[in-house]
Structures are given as structure tokens and as C-alpha cells.
Amino acid sequence: MENRERFRRVFVIVIDSLGVGGAADAAKFGDAGADTLGHIASHVKGFSLPNLQKLGIANLHPLEGIKPAEHPMGYYTKLNEISRGKDTMTGHWEMMGLKTEKPFITFTETGFPPELIAELERRTGHKVIGNKSASGTEILDELGEEEIATGHMIVYTSADSVLQICGNEETFGLEELYRCCEIARELTMKDEWKVGRVIARPYVGRKKGEFRRTSNRHDYAVKPFGKTVLNALKDAGLDVISIGKINDIFAGEGITKALKSKSSVHGMEQTIREAEEDDFHGLCFVNLVDFDALWGHRRDPEGYAGELERFDEKLGVFLDAMREDDMLIITADHGNDPTYRGTDHTREQVPFLLYSPSMQEGKELPQADSFAAVGACVAENFGLTMPKGTIRISRNYMEECR
């Protein structure tokens, strides 16, 4: 491979659900007026993000109580989504070059069809209980004791395109939970039942109020429908390290090393460790899910703000660990405004912050018409051609960031 690279290591950190408002087509998704970051800043007094502030987050988007940086360290803009969806997989796949034309099916309002449930019961040997949209902690308090006593199987969904199965690690067993999820994944490959992910949700505890989900979660995702930037990197002999649920989102495609995270804080600690200790050559792709799962869907702006402040603290440590030939991109996969109606994701623009210690003072960049600007920057840095059929970006951001 001809060496045209500018940076040896690239870190892409996805703050899951950190929308910055203003999607032109938000009304088509029922999300007019949603603004995840802006509304958190206006609802939570004393909110502070000093490291994101230095990179230009308040220059990118006006934030109550946080002033724009006079001399921002990073380059900044907003990205628009062109795929027809506002879920995790759609957003991440678009970042790496794929446009999703048909949104994944959700069963938020109705639960799963009786025909699917009947076949799942027949194949697994477990009676299904639940079958509705619910918070993962709430459904355990409601049905965990029954599952333990009877051997039944808790199945539920959410605002995402997911089928989730709970299993107590001591009574149901991890291997049995995984077996049932593999059956569910096979069944939900039918077009009329196709969900983006089947998720194993193991937990411990014996009674209501004491149940706790464990880190042995496993996602069974649909594979990307085409080659992505991750495949191009791997095929070129470069490292592709995933942290958090990235490996699950891409069903392992294009990944050379996968690290699971127990939390978003843990995910940042893993990312810092990679920056400090691992002389890898390629991409470290990070998803920090707690913003979405713990605070966005539960409509908790204070909790979301606290998670952002914990991230910002770890970001400061990461910035100190960066080398001259490192590049950082911070972005998001969709919005999830905790002040908005309902519990669904929100169709929003997402931030794009790009920084390297070797760069001069940052500035605002023109908005991009696709999240694929992220993957395009990574491919351009390593002198790679975007895979056939991927989204083409009209601007070369790497040329504009000096």
C-alpha cells in the first residue's frame, strides 16, 4: 500500500445519541424542535464541559451557560443524515459509507406478532412473557421473579429495532440465553419480522428491587449489506479496534480486535489505555452507549448531563495521551432528546469535532450532507478508496484541516 497517510492512529468516538438539533427533515420523523445537547444545557444549571468546549462544541452549537471558545482547538461542523432511519445501526453504517434505504422494523406500539412468538416458544421450549416495549430495569422488576420461578422467558422491545431476551445467569443460564437469542435471530431474518438486533440481556438477583443487568450482554446484529470503510481498512492490513458495541453493530465485519465495555466511563478508560499503551496502526472506533440507554430513552436530562460531564473529564485524560500523529473525531449516531415527548430517538444533526495535537488552531467547516464524512476522513487519511457502492462526500475535510 502506498504510504499517503497523515496520521498513524485515528480515534472515532461516538457519543451515542448526542444530537445537536436542526435536522431539515425532522418533521417527517415527528421530531420537529428536538435538540438533545441544546435542551440539556438549558435544563441543567451549572452544566460544564471544559474539554469539549476547548474543541469547539459551543462554537458548533449555542449552549446556555457554555461560551464559545475564543480560539477553538478543533475543527467543527454538523453532519446531516441521508439514510431513512434514526437508529443506532443506520447511523453507524452511514458513518462508514452505507446508505440505508429501508428503515429497520420496530414493534414499539404492538409487541411482536403472535406468529413470531409462537414459533419462538416452539423452537426454544420456553413460554414467552412480556412481549411489549419496556425499560430493561422495569421489565425485570415486573417479570423477573416469574421467570425465575417458572423458567419462562422475558421477551421485550424498545423504541429501537430490537428483540431483547432476559435471562437470569443463575437460573436460566448464559448458554441457554445465548441459544434462545440465536434462534430468535434466525427467525427475525424474515422480511416481515426483521429487526436490526437481537440482544441477550443477562441479569443477576432473585427478587424485585435487587435485579441487576450484567456485562455479559451480547448483540446479534444483521450484517451490513455492503462493504464499509472498516472492510477497506482491514483489507489493507490496518488495525480496526472496536470498543463498546461497535463490533456488534457491524456483526464483526472489518474488525480486527474487539473490546467490550461495562459502561461509557469504562469505554473511555479502554480508549485511553489504547492511546497510552497500544502502538496500533489504523482505527480505534468507540461507541459510548450509556447516554442513549440510561438517560435519553428514560428522558432524564440531569442524568444525561452528568454522563456528559464524566465523559468530558475522561476526554481531558485522553487528549493528554494523544500523540502528534494521532487524530480524533467525536460524533454521534442520532439524537435522543431527554426533554422531548415519547421515548424514541430523535432525528437530528450530529456534531463533528476533529482534532490532532499536530494541527494549528481549529475553525468551522461547512456542514456535510451525510454522516459518511466520518468514514471518508478515515479512508482519505490512509490513502484508501471508499468501497464500491458507498456514499460519496462532496468535500474533502482532511484537506481543510491543517
XYZ file of C-alpha atoms in Angstrom:
402
model
C 0.000 0.000 0.000
C 1.362 3.386 -0.959
C 2.022 5.356 2.217
C -0.004 8.548 1.858
C -1.207 8.643 5.432
C -1.084 11.746 7.580
C -1.956 10.165 10.918
C -0.870 6.724 12.094
C -3.714 6.295 14.594
C -7.275 7.570 14.221
C -9.794 7.526 17.067
C -13.501 7.899 16.282
C -15.609 8.313 19.432
C -19.387 8.105 19.075
C -21.288 9.764 21.916
C -24.372 7.636 21.360
C -27.443 9.874 20.755
C -25.786 13.308 21.185
C -27.841 15.162 18.563
C -27.394 18.890 18.071
C -30.867 19.717 16.707
C -31.911 21.138 13.407
C -32.330 18.179 11.035
C -34.038 19.572 7.937
C -36.356 16.548 7.689
C -37.070 16.246 11.451
C -40.782 16.924 10.959
C -41.102 13.867 8.695
C -39.968 11.762 11.656
C -42.197 13.584 14.154
C -39.184 15.286 15.727
C -39.516 18.984 14.861
C -37.835 21.055 17.569
C -35.766 18.259 19.105
C -32.292 19.328 20.261
C -30.549 16.864 22.566
C -27.465 18.865 23.567
C -29.112 22.291 23.437
C -32.028 21.288 25.649
C -29.778 19.536 28.179
C -27.738 22.739 28.514
C -30.868 24.847 29.023
C -32.445 22.426 31.541
C -29.415 21.695 33.737
C -27.907 24.692 35.514
C -24.163 24.689 36.107
C -23.580 22.277 33.221
C -19.888 22.320 32.310
C -17.892 20.656 29.508
C -14.454 22.338 29.548
C -12.673 19.907 27.222
C -15.441 19.715 24.631
C -15.654 23.495 24.955
C -11.963 23.815 24.042
C -12.527 21.648 20.972
C -15.362 23.904 19.803
C -18.641 22.285 20.895
C -20.196 25.653 21.850
C -18.908 27.229 18.641
C -20.662 24.474 16.716
C -23.950 24.834 18.624
C -25.074 27.629 21.002
C -25.265 26.250 24.541
C -26.763 28.047 27.517
C -24.105 28.565 30.187
C -21.192 27.447 27.956
C -19.337 30.110 25.994
C -17.835 29.507 22.549
C -14.051 29.093 22.635
C -12.219 32.226 21.514
C -9.563 30.050 19.862
C -11.060 26.547 19.410
C -8.537 23.725 19.253
C -10.625 21.597 16.923
C -12.326 21.807 13.554
C -16.079 21.603 13.917
C -19.309 21.301 11.962
C -22.620 19.438 11.903
C -23.423 16.330 9.883
C -26.779 15.543 8.291
C -28.174 12.045 7.836
C -29.386 10.841 4.436
C -30.414 7.317 5.412
C -34.072 6.605 6.094
C -33.894 5.940 9.776
C -32.730 7.258 13.120
C -31.440 4.153 14.863
C -28.032 3.001 16.032
C -27.213 0.695 13.136
C -28.403 3.103 10.461
C -26.289 5.919 11.918
C -23.118 3.886 12.358
C -23.405 2.185 8.990
C -23.798 5.588 7.321
C -20.668 6.862 9.104
C -18.747 4.070 7.409
C -20.310 4.655 3.992
C -23.630 2.782 3.726
C -26.963 4.465 2.992
C -29.931 2.587 4.449
C -32.955 2.982 2.183
C -35.443 0.881 4.182
C -35.674 1.521 7.943
C -35.452 -1.447 10.261
C -38.823 -2.581 11.630
C -39.856 -1.562 15.144
C -42.562 -3.193 17.266
C -42.777 -0.455 19.873
C -46.550 0.032 19.777
C -47.775 -3.539 19.269
C -45.207 -6.003 20.563
C -44.132 -8.887 18.348
C -46.686 -10.724 16.173
C -48.343 -13.850 17.676
C -46.912 -15.973 14.849
C -43.349 -14.965 15.743
C -43.900 -15.535 19.460
C -45.467 -18.960 18.857
C -42.537 -20.070 16.702
C -40.034 -18.710 19.236
C -41.767 -20.676 22.013
C -41.815 -23.852 19.938
C -38.149 -23.630 18.958
C -36.771 -22.613 22.367
C -39.069 -24.660 24.610
C -39.818 -21.609 26.782
C -43.117 -19.799 27.206
C -42.723 -16.099 26.388
C -43.783 -13.460 28.904
C -43.677 -9.704 28.413
C -43.782 -9.082 24.642
C -44.057 -5.316 24.867
C -41.956 -2.178 24.744
C -40.385 -1.547 28.131
C -37.377 -0.281 30.045
C -34.925 -3.084 30.775
C -34.926 -2.393 34.508
C -38.707 -2.013 34.743
C -39.459 -5.282 32.982
C -37.109 -7.149 35.322
C -38.905 -5.740 38.355
C -42.226 -6.712 36.773
C -41.403 -10.208 35.487
C -38.013 -11.322 36.848
C -39.442 -13.265 39.783
C -41.907 -15.052 37.480
C -39.143 -16.018 35.048
C -37.022 -17.444 37.874
C -39.944 -19.397 39.345
C -41.305 -20.825 36.079
C -38.463 -20.980 33.546
C -40.461 -18.739 31.226
C -38.563 -16.284 29.011
C -38.882 -12.485 29.141
C -39.052 -11.017 25.628
C -39.420 -7.278 25.077
C -38.564 -4.468 22.696
C -37.962 -0.714 22.831
C -38.062 2.312 20.569
C -35.200 0.706 18.637
C -35.482 -2.112 16.106
C -34.604 -4.807 18.639
C -35.859 -8.050 20.134
C -34.434 -8.448 23.641
C -34.449 -11.574 25.794
C -33.706 -11.528 29.524
C -32.187 -14.492 31.314
C -31.099 -14.879 34.934
C -27.493 -16.063 34.873
C -28.023 -18.490 37.758
C -31.416 -19.993 36.909
C -31.839 -19.528 33.150
C -28.119 -19.762 32.357
C -25.969 -17.770 29.958
C -25.568 -20.537 27.401
C -29.317 -21.148 27.305
C -29.935 -17.410 26.918
C -27.497 -17.223 24.023
C -29.051 -20.308 22.416
C -32.508 -18.735 22.552
C -31.183 -15.489 21.102
C -29.565 -17.343 18.211
C -32.945 -18.923 17.433
C -34.627 -15.516 17.669
C -32.021 -14.068 15.297
C -32.733 -16.786 12.751
C -36.491 -16.207 12.978
C -36.221 -12.434 12.710
C -34.353 -12.573 9.429
C -37.747 -12.860 7.694
C -38.585 -9.573 5.990
C -41.821 -9.048 7.930
C -40.085 -9.676 11.268
C -36.599 -8.319 10.528
C -35.160 -6.335 13.414
C -31.728 -4.765 13.417
C -30.560 -6.586 16.542
C -31.477 -9.415 18.860
C -29.988 -8.677 22.280
C -29.228 -11.107 25.104
C -29.869 -9.300 28.400
C -28.460 -11.411 31.264
C -29.085 -10.369 34.851
C -28.491 -11.481 38.430
C -30.584 -11.204 41.603
C -33.566 -13.116 42.962
C -36.263 -10.557 43.756
C -37.742 -7.238 42.713
C -35.556 -4.277 43.558
C -32.375 -6.382 43.570
C -32.130 -7.349 39.900
C -29.030 -6.075 38.117
C -28.095 -6.491 34.478
C -24.568 -7.795 33.863
C -21.871 -7.038 31.296
C -22.450 -10.399 29.552
C -24.859 -8.758 27.122
C -24.478 -9.956 23.556
C -25.932 -8.401 20.390
C -26.837 -10.447 17.325
C -26.949 -7.861 14.552
C -27.820 -8.025 10.889
C -24.626 -7.865 8.857
C -24.030 -4.698 6.833
C -25.450 -5.078 3.322
C -22.202 -3.953 1.682
C -18.527 -3.293 2.255
C -17.705 -0.375 4.548
C -14.621 1.697 5.337
C -13.881 -0.852 8.067
C -13.525 -3.582 5.437
C -11.245 -1.348 3.366
C -9.005 -0.719 6.382
C -8.789 -4.377 7.336
C -8.184 -5.486 3.746
C -5.299 -3.002 3.571
C -3.677 -4.666 6.576
C -4.547 -1.905 9.042
C -5.813 -2.406 12.588
C -9.514 -1.845 13.281
C -10.111 -1.845 17.044
C -13.707 -1.687 18.270
C -14.652 -0.552 21.772
C -18.172 -0.934 23.167
C -20.900 -2.221 20.858
C -19.168 -1.343 17.554
C -18.297 -4.996 16.919
C -21.954 -5.978 17.420
C -23.270 -3.152 15.220
C -21.121 -4.334 12.313
C -21.509 -8.060 13.151
C -17.709 -8.296 13.295
C -17.278 -7.167 9.675
C -13.976 -5.333 9.197
C -12.960 -5.643 12.882
C -9.526 -6.951 13.887
C -9.805 -6.549 17.685
C -12.960 -6.141 19.798
C -13.213 -4.860 23.376
C -16.490 -4.910 25.310
C -17.288 -2.095 27.725
C -19.133 -2.236 31.051
C -20.149 1.430 30.828
C -19.368 4.601 28.916
C -16.794 5.579 31.539
C -15.183 2.153 31.159
C -15.244 2.608 27.375
C -13.301 5.847 27.703
C -10.842 4.175 30.081
C -10.283 1.470 27.460
C -9.789 4.139 24.792
C -7.267 5.972 26.971
C -5.418 2.696 27.527
C -5.228 2.111 23.775
C -3.874 5.634 23.304
C -1.276 5.244 26.054
C -0.130 1.675 25.512
C -1.013 0.307 22.093
C 1.084 1.362 19.117
C -1.588 0.197 16.694
C -1.732 1.341 13.103
C -5.234 2.180 11.915
C -8.574 2.978 13.520
C -9.934 2.750 17.066
C -13.742 3.012 16.750
C -15.602 3.649 20.028
C -19.297 3.656 20.963
C -20.364 5.044 24.352
C -23.905 3.755 24.827
C -24.952 4.941 28.289
C -26.003 8.402 27.081
C -28.715 6.761 24.989
C -29.617 3.678 27.018
C -29.550 5.102 30.542
C -30.600 8.715 30.045
C -32.027 9.521 26.610
C -34.652 6.788 26.440
C -35.543 7.380 30.087
C -35.960 11.118 29.475
C -33.532 12.159 32.190
C -31.700 15.390 31.236
C -29.887 15.596 34.586
C -28.577 12.049 34.205
C -27.540 12.752 30.615
C -25.734 15.934 31.694
C -23.873 14.050 34.412
C -22.797 11.374 31.913
C -21.523 14.088 29.564
C -19.525 15.683 32.373
C -17.973 12.296 33.248
C -17.107 11.836 29.577
C -15.580 15.315 29.404
C -13.344 14.535 32.372
C -12.071 11.361 30.675
C -11.716 13.263 27.404
C -9.191 15.540 29.118
C -7.098 12.495 30.064
C -7.369 11.166 26.515
C -6.295 14.478 24.958
C -3.175 14.464 27.147
C -2.378 10.928 25.923
C -2.649 11.788 22.223
C 0.475 11.733 20.061
C 1.414 14.173 17.309
C 0.437 11.599 14.676
C -2.976 10.840 16.235
C -6.310 12.174 15.011
C -9.564 12.303 16.976
C -13.112 12.580 15.609
C -16.032 12.982 18.031
C -19.525 12.483 16.636
C -22.918 10.811 17.279
C -25.252 8.369 15.524
C -28.649 10.082 16.073
C -30.390 12.218 18.692
C -32.336 11.255 21.809
C -33.581 14.486 23.351
C -34.327 13.727 27.036
C -36.709 16.704 27.193
C -38.765 15.572 24.187
C -42.053 13.665 24.100
C -42.062 9.867 23.968
C -39.002 7.690 24.461
C -37.801 7.299 20.872
C -34.630 8.514 19.188
C -34.898 11.956 17.605
C -33.938 12.865 14.045
C -31.190 15.451 14.442
C -27.923 16.653 13.042
C -24.877 15.327 14.895
C -21.606 17.010 15.902
C -18.340 16.567 14.056
C -15.265 17.593 16.043
C -11.857 16.833 14.539
C -8.581 17.404 16.384
C -4.916 16.450 16.423
C -2.086 17.854 18.582
C -0.221 18.498 15.330
C -2.906 20.822 13.940
C -2.939 24.572 14.176
C -5.938 26.428 15.641
C -9.252 24.965 14.501
C -12.177 26.580 12.743
C -15.696 25.943 11.500
C -16.113 23.626 8.497
C -19.024 23.589 6.029
C -21.837 21.219 7.004
C -21.749 17.752 5.457
C -24.738 16.177 3.757
C -24.045 12.740 5.252
C -22.597 11.052 8.334
C -20.300 9.328 5.809
C -17.955 12.311 6.188
C -16.550 10.421 9.192
C -15.534 7.329 7.244
C -14.393 9.420 4.294
C -11.912 11.242 6.544
C -10.562 7.953 7.849
C -10.213 6.464 4.361
C -8.608 9.640 2.989
C -6.091 9.712 5.833
C -4.848 6.227 4.963
C -4.933 6.795 1.211
C -7.758 4.306 0.675
C -10.560 4.350 -1.869
C -14.088 4.143 -0.471
C -15.609 0.714 -1.252
C -17.849 0.371 -4.281
C -21.432 1.438 -3.621
C -20.644 3.609 -0.605
C -21.739 7.221 -0.150
C -19.610 9.829 -1.872
C -18.838 13.028 0.048
C -18.581 16.286 -1.890
C -15.905 17.866 0.341
C -12.506 16.617 1.439
C -12.376 17.600 5.106
C -8.845 16.280 5.528
C -7.641 18.910 3.053
C -9.373 21.651 5.054
C -7.914 20.627 8.433
C -4.323 21.759 8.668
